[in-house]
Amino acid sequence: MSFPGAAEKNYGDPLDLIRESRAWEEISAALERKVVPQSVAFFAPALFHPPFLQLYAHSLLDGEEANNPQKGWSGDHHPDLVIAGSPGSPPGIEECRGLPGSLSSMPVCAPFRLAVIQAADKLSLPAANSLLKITEEPPPRGRLLLLLEEDLLLATLRSRSWCLR
């Protein structure tokens, strides 16, 4: 898989770089030990967000289905994966307010439901505050992934998240 801009920035293949990173080493080792953080904040240039999301979502949502690692996936879509916002554009307050309900639902076919907040460093203060409930009282089978380019995350969200750089 190639990503636009990788060659110009001289990053190499972002997917390979993520796999070789200390951040991926830490989170994948935790997942292998069945230690699944309620909230993960991934700080990196936007170029690295799609490959990290791909690796993390597959690791989390595929669970122990080693004989069927594509269970539930249809391309990049999975019924237990909720994407909020879009690359470069954070979700608004209403979309963030709906996430606790989405994450509280029973997973369809994975061990967890995963909500991904894109451009989390650009969240409005009200939208960021609306995510506090998820991190204060996390749903038992709900997990949160915050994707950020800059270290501009509400301090209370940062303190309740496993931060990877």
XYZ file of N, CA, C and O in Angstrom:
660
model
N 0.853 -1.166 0.000
C 0.000 0.000 0.000
C 0.901 1.231 0.000
O 1.854 1.315 0.752
N 0.646 2.187 -0.845
C 1.450 3.402 -0.841
C 0.579 4.581 -0.452
O -0.635 4.562 -0.643
N 1.208 5.586 0.081
C 0.487 6.748 0.551
C 1.019 7.981 -0.161
O 2.229 8.151 -0.285
N 0.122 8.859 -0.631
C 0.560 10.069 -1.312
C 1.452 10.905 -0.398
O 1.187 11.033 0.786
N 2.508 11.418 -0.958
C 3.386 12.291 -0.190
C 4.523 11.579 0.496
O 5.450 12.204 0.989
N 4.525 10.248 0.553
C 5.568 9.518 1.280
C 6.935 9.765 0.663
O 7.903 10.017 1.368
N 7.025 9.693 -0.663
C 8.312 9.858 -1.314
C 8.824 11.291 -1.152
O 10.005 11.507 -0.882
N 7.927 12.281 -1.296
C 8.353 13.679 -1.195
C 8.908 14.005 0.184
O 9.807 14.804 0.328
N 8.365 13.404 1.213
C 8.813 13.710 2.562
C 9.949 12.796 2.995
O 10.435 12.884 4.099
N 10.333 11.840 2.117
C 11.428 10.931 2.396
C 11.185 10.093 3.652
O 12.095 9.833 4.421
N 9.952 9.700 3.871
C 9.607 8.876 5.019
C 9.774 7.389 4.721
O 9.799 6.580 5.612
N 9.805 7.003 3.460
C 9.785 5.594 3.122
C 8.351 5.103 3.161
O 7.416 5.885 3.058
N 8.166 3.797 3.296
C 6.824 3.236 3.353
C 6.268 3.439 4.757
O 6.783 2.847 5.717
N 5.210 4.239 4.916
C 4.672 4.520 6.257
C 4.236 3.265 7.012
O 4.435 3.171 8.220
N 3.664 2.285 6.313
C 3.226 1.065 6.987
C 4.412 0.315 7.590
O 4.366 -0.123 8.739
N 5.493 0.211 6.827
C 6.700 -0.447 7.350
C 7.292 0.343 8.514
O 7.739 -0.236 9.502
N 7.312 1.663 8.382
C 7.862 2.494 9.455
C 7.041 2.360 10.735
O 7.600 2.319 11.831
N 5.724 2.284 10.617
C 4.878 2.082 11.797
C 5.197 0.738 12.428
O 5.388 0.634 13.642
N 5.243 -0.314 11.598
C 5.522 -1.658 12.129
C 6.854 -1.724 12.865
O 7.010 -2.500 13.796
N 7.830 -0.927 12.433
C 9.165 -0.940 13.031
C 9.317 0.052 14.178
O 10.356 0.091 14.829
N 8.295 0.835 14.455
C 8.406 1.892 15.464
C 8.277 1.365 16.888
O 7.664 0.324 17.141
N 8.832 2.102 17.795
C 8.704 1.775 19.225
C 7.237 1.867 19.654
O 6.774 1.071 20.457
N 6.517 2.837 19.111
C 5.092 3.001 19.453
C 4.325 1.726 19.109
O 3.542 1.224 19.924
N 4.553 1.182 17.904
C 3.843 -0.029 17.510
C 4.307 -1.223 18.339
O 3.513 -2.081 18.714
N 5.577 -1.263 18.625
C 6.117 -2.340 19.462
C 5.416 -2.353 20.822
O 5.002 -3.410 21.313
N 5.247 -1.187 21.422
C 4.593 -1.079 22.740
C 3.133 -1.515 22.684
O 2.690 -2.322 23.505
N 2.381 -0.981 21.738
C 0.944 -1.266 21.715
C 0.677 -2.706 21.268
O -0.205 -3.374 21.814
N 1.437 -3.216 20.321
C 1.191 -4.593 19.883
C 1.576 -5.585 20.975
O 0.897 -6.606 21.161
N 2.629 -5.295 21.734
C 2.994 -6.172 22.861
C 1.893 -6.165 23.912
O 1.551 -7.207 24.479
N 1.324 -5.003 24.168
C 0.218 -4.915 25.142
C -0.975 -5.718 24.656
O -1.597 -6.463 25.432
N -1.321 -5.594 23.385
C -2.462 -6.325 22.846
C -2.225 -7.839 22.894
O -3.148 -8.600 23.171
N -0.997 -8.263 22.652
C -0.677 -9.690 22.746
C -0.872 -10.202 24.175
O -1.245 -11.350 24.374
N -0.595 -9.339 25.160
C -0.790 -9.716 26.577
C -2.235 -9.509 27.013
O -2.542 -9.656 28.192
N -3.087 -9.133 26.063
C -4.510 -8.872 26.318
C -4.715 -7.654 27.222
O -5.686 -7.562 27.955
N -3.773 -6.723 27.174
C -3.903 -5.435 27.850
C -4.367 -4.459 26.768
O -3.607 -4.117 25.869
N -5.639 -4.089 26.859
C -6.219 -3.242 25.819
C -6.575 -1.896 26.433
O -7.524 -1.792 27.209
N -5.797 -0.851 26.113
C -6.085 0.465 26.678
C -7.474 0.958 26.272
O -7.922 0.715 25.152
N -8.141 1.642 27.192
C -9.453 2.214 26.886
C -9.325 3.317 25.842
O -10.187 3.478 24.996
N -8.237 4.071 25.927
C -8.052 5.203 25.029
C -6.580 5.295 24.627
O -5.706 5.230 25.476
N -6.344 5.436 23.323
C -4.997 5.588 22.790
C -4.949 6.898 22.014
O -5.842 7.182 21.208
N -3.920 7.697 22.270
C -3.685 8.922 21.506
C -2.407 8.709 20.695
O -1.359 8.411 21.258
N -2.517 8.823 19.371
C -1.382 8.612 18.481
C -0.993 9.943 17.864
O -1.740 10.536 17.101
N 0.199 10.432 18.249
C 0.726 11.709 17.780
C 1.737 11.438 16.666
O 2.788 10.840 16.922
N 1.437 11.871 15.435
C 2.347 11.676 14.310
C 1.863 12.531 13.142
O 0.703 12.954 13.123
N 2.737 12.754 12.148
C 2.255 13.439 10.943
C 1.085 12.664 10.335
O 1.015 11.434 10.425
N 0.173 13.377 9.708
C -1.055 12.778 9.160
C -0.772 11.618 8.212
O -1.568 10.682 8.119
N 0.352 11.633 7.556
C 0.755 10.568 6.653
C 0.760 9.198 7.342
O 0.492 8.175 6.720
N 1.029 9.188 8.641
C 1.129 7.936 9.386
C -0.187 7.500 10.030
O -0.276 6.402 10.566
N -1.203 8.339 9.996
C -2.479 7.983 10.618
C -3.163 6.792 9.949
O -3.584 5.869 10.646
N -3.320 6.779 8.602
C -3.989 5.622 7.989
C -3.302 4.282 8.272
O -3.978 3.321 8.634
N -1.959 4.181 8.141
C -1.375 2.867 8.423
C -1.471 2.477 9.900
O -1.672 1.303 10.221
N -1.362 3.448 10.804
C -1.506 3.111 12.218
C -2.933 2.648 12.500
O -3.141 1.644 13.184
N -3.902 3.375 11.969
C -5.303 2.992 12.147
C -5.537 1.586 11.606
O -6.179 0.757 12.252
N -5.007 1.293 10.433
C -5.171 -0.034 9.832
C -4.601 -1.119 10.756
O -5.279 -2.100 11.054
N -3.371 -0.946 11.201
C -2.745 -1.956 12.055
C -3.467 -2.099 13.390
O -3.730 -3.210 13.855
N -3.779 -0.967 14.012
C -4.417 -1.009 15.335
C -5.822 -1.601 15.251
O -6.187 -2.467 16.044
N -6.613 -1.152 14.280
C -7.985 -1.648 14.153
C -7.992 -3.146 13.879
O -8.769 -3.889 14.484
N -7.122 -3.607 12.991
C -7.080 -5.045 12.716
C -6.630 -5.822 13.952
O -7.207 -6.862 14.272
N -5.640 -5.325 14.658
C -5.169 -6.019 15.864
C -6.244 -6.079 16.938
O -6.417 -7.096 17.601
N -6.968 -4.994 17.108
C -7.989 -4.921 18.146
C -9.265 -5.663 17.759
O -9.809 -6.428 18.550
N -9.725 -5.463 16.545
C -11.019 -6.001 16.145
C -10.969 -7.456 15.680
O -11.970 -8.155 15.768
N -9.821 -7.907 15.193
C -9.735 -9.299 14.768
C -9.680 -10.242 15.958
O -10.039 -11.402 15.844
N -9.247 -9.740 17.107
C -9.208 -10.558 18.322
C -8.394 -11.808 18.134
O -7.313 -11.777 17.566
N -8.912 -12.915 18.606
C -8.186 -14.178 18.550
C -8.574 -15.010 17.343
O -8.372 -16.211 17.315
N -9.121 -14.371 16.339
C -9.559 -15.090 15.143
C -8.387 -15.319 14.198
O -8.393 -14.881 13.057
N -7.357 -16.020 14.671
C -6.172 -16.246 13.846
C -6.510 -17.004 12.566
O -5.882 -16.805 11.533
N -7.518 -17.886 12.624
C -7.869 -18.646 11.431
C -8.742 -17.836 10.476
O -8.984 -18.259 9.363
N -9.234 -16.689 10.914
C -10.066 -15.844 10.056
C -9.810 -14.381 10.403
O -10.666 -13.710 10.955
N -8.608 -13.872 10.067
C -8.262 -12.506 10.465
C -9.071 -11.418 9.780
O -9.022 -10.276 10.178
N -9.853 -11.755 8.761
C -10.658 -10.750 8.065
C -12.104 -10.750 8.534
O -12.966 -10.148 7.912
N -12.397 -11.404 9.624
C -13.767 -11.515 10.121
C -14.400 -10.132 10.282
O -13.902 -9.298 11.021
N -15.476 -9.916 9.580
C -16.214 -8.664 9.699
C -15.753 -7.570 8.760
O -16.459 -6.592 8.564
N -14.570 -7.694 8.167
C -14.036 -6.635 7.315
C -14.602 -6.718 5.905
O -14.715 -7.790 5.331
N -14.937 -5.568 5.376
C -15.317 -5.417 3.979
C -14.487 -4.252 3.459
O -14.847 -3.087 3.660
N -13.343 -4.569 2.902
C -12.394 -3.512 2.523
C -11.850 -2.869 3.780
O -11.322 -3.539 4.655
N -12.020 -1.552 3.898
C -11.568 -0.822 5.087
C -12.669 -0.660 6.127
O -12.474 0.003 7.130
N -13.826 -1.253 5.881
C -14.976 -1.072 6.764
C -15.186 -2.293 7.653
O -14.957 -3.424 7.239
N -15.626 -2.035 8.875
C -15.921 -3.093 9.851
C -17.123 -2.612 10.661
O -17.199 -1.429 11.022
N -18.066 -3.483 10.975
C -19.258 -3.036 11.711
C -18.975 -2.544 13.130
O -19.791 -1.830 13.704
N -17.809 -2.874 13.682
C -17.466 -2.421 15.034
C -16.472 -1.270 15.032
O -15.921 -0.915 16.070
N -16.248 -0.678 13.872
C -15.339 0.461 13.722
C -16.160 1.700 13.415
O -16.916 1.734 12.437
N -16.037 2.719 14.260
C -16.762 3.983 14.095
C -15.729 5.076 13.852
O -14.863 5.302 14.697
N -15.808 5.720 12.704
C -14.871 6.794 12.361
C -15.592 8.120 12.535
O -16.644 8.343 11.934
N -15.019 8.989 13.349
C -15.594 10.318 13.584
C -14.659 11.368 13.003
O -13.460 11.363 13.280
N -15.214 12.249 12.196
C -14.407 13.249 11.528
C -13.819 12.664 10.260
O -14.164 11.557 9.842
N -12.925 13.416 9.645
C -12.244 12.955 8.439
C -10.808 13.468 8.502
O -10.504 14.351 9.312
N -9.916 12.940 7.671
C -8.535 13.416 7.726
C -8.471 14.938 7.613
O -9.029 15.525 6.696
N -7.857 15.560 8.593
C -7.725 17.015 8.607
C -8.923 17.761 9.143
O -8.869 18.969 9.340
N -10.031 17.070 9.373
C -11.258 17.723 9.830
C -11.848 16.948 11.010
O -12.331 15.831 10.831
N -11.829 17.536 12.189
C -12.313 16.825 13.375
C -13.837 16.709 13.395
O -14.533 17.459 12.708
N -14.334 15.773 14.170
C -15.788 15.686 14.323
C -16.307 16.878 15.119
O -15.585 17.461 15.927
N -17.551 17.209 14.901
C -18.189 18.280 15.661
C -18.725 17.755 16.980
O -18.658 16.556 17.278
N -19.280 18.645 17.756
C -19.764 18.276 19.086
C -20.886 17.235 19.020
O -20.916 16.303 19.831
N -21.802 17.353 18.071
C -22.908 16.393 17.992
C -22.403 14.987 17.676
O -22.884 14.005 18.241
N -21.447 14.902 16.768
C -20.877 13.591 16.434
C -20.162 13.000 17.652
O -20.294 11.806 17.949
N -19.430 13.836 18.388
C -18.735 13.369 19.599
C -19.731 12.950 20.682
O -19.506 11.956 21.381
N -20.816 13.692 20.805
C -21.824 13.344 21.817
C -22.488 11.997 21.541
O -22.963 11.338 22.450
N -22.524 11.578 20.288
C -23.126 10.296 19.936
C -22.217 9.095 20.159
O -22.674 7.948 20.155
N -20.929 9.334 20.378
C -19.984 8.225 20.509
C -20.200 7.340 21.737
O -20.058 6.120 21.629
N -20.532 7.894 22.910
C -20.762 6.984 24.044
C -21.834 5.939 23.755
O -21.672 4.770 24.105
N -22.900 6.327 23.080
C -23.945 5.363 22.719
C -23.436 4.318 21.743
O -23.714 3.123 21.891
N -22.660 4.760 20.748
C -22.097 3.821 19.773
C -21.158 2.829 20.431
O -21.167 1.648 20.120
N -20.339 3.315 21.336
C -19.364 2.436 21.997
C -20.000 1.544 23.055
O -19.428 0.528 23.423
N -21.150 1.922 23.555
C -21.830 1.112 24.576
C -22.580 -0.066 23.975
O -22.936 -1.000 24.687
N -22.826 -0.021 22.670
C -23.509 -1.129 22.006
C -22.616 -2.365 22.020
O -21.396 -2.256 21.990
N -23.249 -3.520 22.040
C -22.485 -4.760 21.968
C -21.792 -4.840 20.614
O -22.377 -4.476 19.593
N -20.542 -5.309 20.593
C -19.867 -5.489 19.306
C -20.635 -6.480 18.423
O -21.237 -7.423 18.925
N -20.592 -6.249 17.132
C -21.281 -7.112 16.183
C -20.521 -8.424 16.008
O -21.098 -9.501 16.091
N -19.205 -8.337 15.785
C -18.436 -9.562 15.536
C -17.006 -9.488 16.060
O -16.224 -10.396 15.804
N -16.667 -8.457 16.772
C -15.311 -8.299 17.309
C -15.366 -8.307 18.835
O -16.440 -8.185 19.421
N -14.223 -8.419 19.477
C -14.231 -8.369 20.940
C -14.568 -6.974 21.484
O -15.003 -6.838 22.617
N -14.336 -5.930 20.662
C -14.548 -4.543 21.082
C -15.191 -3.755 19.952
O -15.195 -4.172 18.805
N -15.686 -2.559 20.315
C -16.055 -1.537 19.339
C -14.983 -0.459 19.459
O -14.533 -0.164 20.553
N -14.564 0.085 18.337
C -13.503 1.079 18.313
C -14.008 2.351 17.646
O -14.469 2.316 16.504
N -13.919 3.463 18.378
C -14.234 4.777 17.815
C -12.921 5.491 17.540
O -12.040 5.551 18.404
N -12.785 6.025 16.345
C -11.581 6.733 15.924
C -11.935 8.198 15.753
O -12.869 8.540 15.023
N -11.194 9.056 16.445
C -11.380 10.502 16.328
C -10.264 11.031 15.445
O -9.096 11.053 15.852
N -10.617 11.434 14.241
C -9.620 11.986 13.331
C -9.404 13.462 13.653
O -10.310 14.136 14.122
N -8.192 13.936 13.398
C -7.828 15.345 13.631
C -8.187 15.773 15.053
O -8.699 16.870 15.272
N -7.907 14.902 16.025
C -8.266 15.183 17.421
C -7.558 16.417 17.970
O -8.039 17.032 18.917
N -6.443 16.804 17.373
C -5.738 18.005 17.815
C -6.476 19.277 17.392
O -6.159 20.362 17.860
N -7.492 19.133 16.543
C -8.261 20.285 16.072
C -9.682 20.310 16.632
O -10.510 21.099 16.183
N -9.963 19.441 17.601
C -11.303 19.410 18.204
C -11.624 20.742 18.872
O -10.757 21.362 19.497
N -12.852 21.163 18.751
C -13.281 22.342 19.502
C -13.296 21.954 20.984
O -13.393 20.764 21.323
N -13.223 22.925 21.863
C -13.243 22.642 23.299
C -14.530 21.911 23.705
O -14.458 20.911 24.429
N -15.715 22.340 23.236
C -16.926 21.596 23.592
C -16.904 20.145 23.089
O -17.341 19.227 23.783
N -16.394 19.919 21.876
C -16.328 18.548 21.343
C -15.357 17.708 22.163
O -15.656 16.572 22.517
N -14.202 18.270 22.504
C -13.224 17.543 23.326
C -13.811 17.234 24.699
O -13.656 16.116 25.211
N -14.490 18.203 25.286
C -15.107 17.970 26.602
C -16.167 16.880 26.550
O -16.347 16.134 27.507
N -16.863 16.765 25.419
C -17.901 15.736 25.316
C -17.306 14.327 25.278
O -18.015 13.354 25.531
N -16.017 14.212 24.983
C -15.350 12.902 24.976
C -14.896 12.469 26.376
O -14.517 11.319 26.577
N -14.923 13.402 27.316
C -14.448 13.077 28.662
C -15.242 11.940 29.297
O -14.678 11.112 30.004
N -16.538 11.889 29.039
C -17.362 10.829 29.633
C -16.867 9.442 29.214
O -16.829 8.522 30.021
N -16.474 9.308 27.943
C -15.959 8.019 27.462
C -14.694 7.635 28.226
O -14.501 6.476 28.575
N -13.830 8.616 28.487
C -12.570 8.291 29.163
C -12.737 8.189 30.675
O -11.951 7.516 31.326
N -13.747 8.859 31.237
C -13.988 8.767 32.681
C -14.724 7.488 33.050
O -14.437 6.850 34.051
N -15.726 7.138 32.256
C -16.536 5.932 32.480
C -16.590 5.147 31.183
O -17.608 5.131 30.494
N -15.468 4.491 30.821
C -15.429 3.812 29.524
C -16.409 2.650 29.443
O -16.576 1.913 30.415
N -17.054 2.509 28.306
C -17.923 1.344 28.109
C -17.059 0.076 28.178
O -15.917 0.083 27.710
N -17.564 -1.004 28.747
C -16.749 -2.203 28.927
C -16.122 -2.735 27.634
O -15.003 -3.222 27.649
N -16.837 -2.637 26.541
C -16.315 -3.170 25.279
C -16.051 -2.073 24.252
O -15.945 -2.348 23.063
N -15.943 -0.828 24.704
C -15.671 0.286 23.809
C -14.256 0.788 23.983
O -13.743 0.859 25.106
N -13.615 1.118 22.889
C -12.260 1.656 22.901
C -12.213 2.893 22.025
O -12.990 3.045 21.080
N -11.267 3.790 22.330
C -11.151 5.073 21.651
C -9.735 5.234 21.105
O -8.766 4.925 21.799
N -9.624 5.701 19.864
C -8.339 6.021 19.251
C -8.397 7.467 18.789
O -9.262 7.837 17.997
N -7.482 8.282 19.307
C -7.387 9.690 18.935
C -6.177 9.856 18.022
O -5.062 9.474 18.396
N -6.380 10.397 16.835
C -5.301 10.629 15.881
C -4.983 12.114 15.862
O -5.872 12.934 15.613
N -3.716 12.451 16.137
C -3.308 13.850 16.240
C -2.010 14.102 15.491
O -1.114 13.262 15.512
N -1.909 15.275 14.887
C -0.644 15.697 14.286
C 0.176 16.479 15.303
O 1.377 16.308 15.391
N -0.477 17.340 16.040
C 0.212 18.177 17.019
C -0.192 17.782 18.426
O -1.270 17.226 18.637
N 0.646 18.089 19.370
C 0.374 17.753 20.769
C -0.557 18.810 21.364
O -0.200 19.553 22.271
N -1.760 18.859 20.812
C -2.774 19.810 21.260
C -4.014 19.033 21.678
O -5.036 19.057 21.001
N -3.912 18.333 22.777
C -5.018 17.527 23.272
C -5.372 18.033 24.657
O -4.483 18.347 25.463
N -6.654 18.127 24.923
C -7.131 18.537 26.239
C -6.375 17.729 27.307
O -6.267 16.509 27.200
N -5.842 18.409 28.302
C -5.008 17.745 29.306
C -5.712 16.564 29.976
O -5.092 15.531 30.237
N -6.999 16.700 30.238
C -7.712 15.597 30.892
C -7.858 14.398 29.960
O -7.813 13.258 30.409
N -8.001 14.620 28.660
C -8.038 13.504 27.714
C -6.664 12.844 27.623
O -6.553 11.626 27.594
N -5.625 13.675 27.571
C -4.260 13.139 27.500
C -3.952 12.289 28.722
O -3.366 11.213 28.606
N -4.370 12.754 29.892
C -4.046 12.025 31.119
C -4.758 10.678 31.205
O -4.345 9.806 31.961
N -5.815 10.496 30.434
C -6.585 9.244 30.459
C -6.324 8.383 29.229
O -7.049 7.431 28.977
N -5.298 8.746 28.470
C -5.000 8.015 27.239
C -3.572 7.467 27.269
O -2.691 8.050 27.899
N -3.385 6.355 26.581
C -2.062 5.814 26.372
C -1.505 6.596 25.193
O -2.016 6.492 24.071
N -0.490 7.416 25.420
C 0.039 8.301 24.387
C 1.205 7.648 23.659
O 2.172 7.204 24.281
N 1.094 7.597 22.345
C 2.133 7.031 21.486
C 2.584 8.084 20.512
O 1.771 8.817 19.951
N 3.871 8.126 20.282
C 4.452 9.090 19.333
C 5.293 8.361 18.320
O 5.973 7.439 18.612
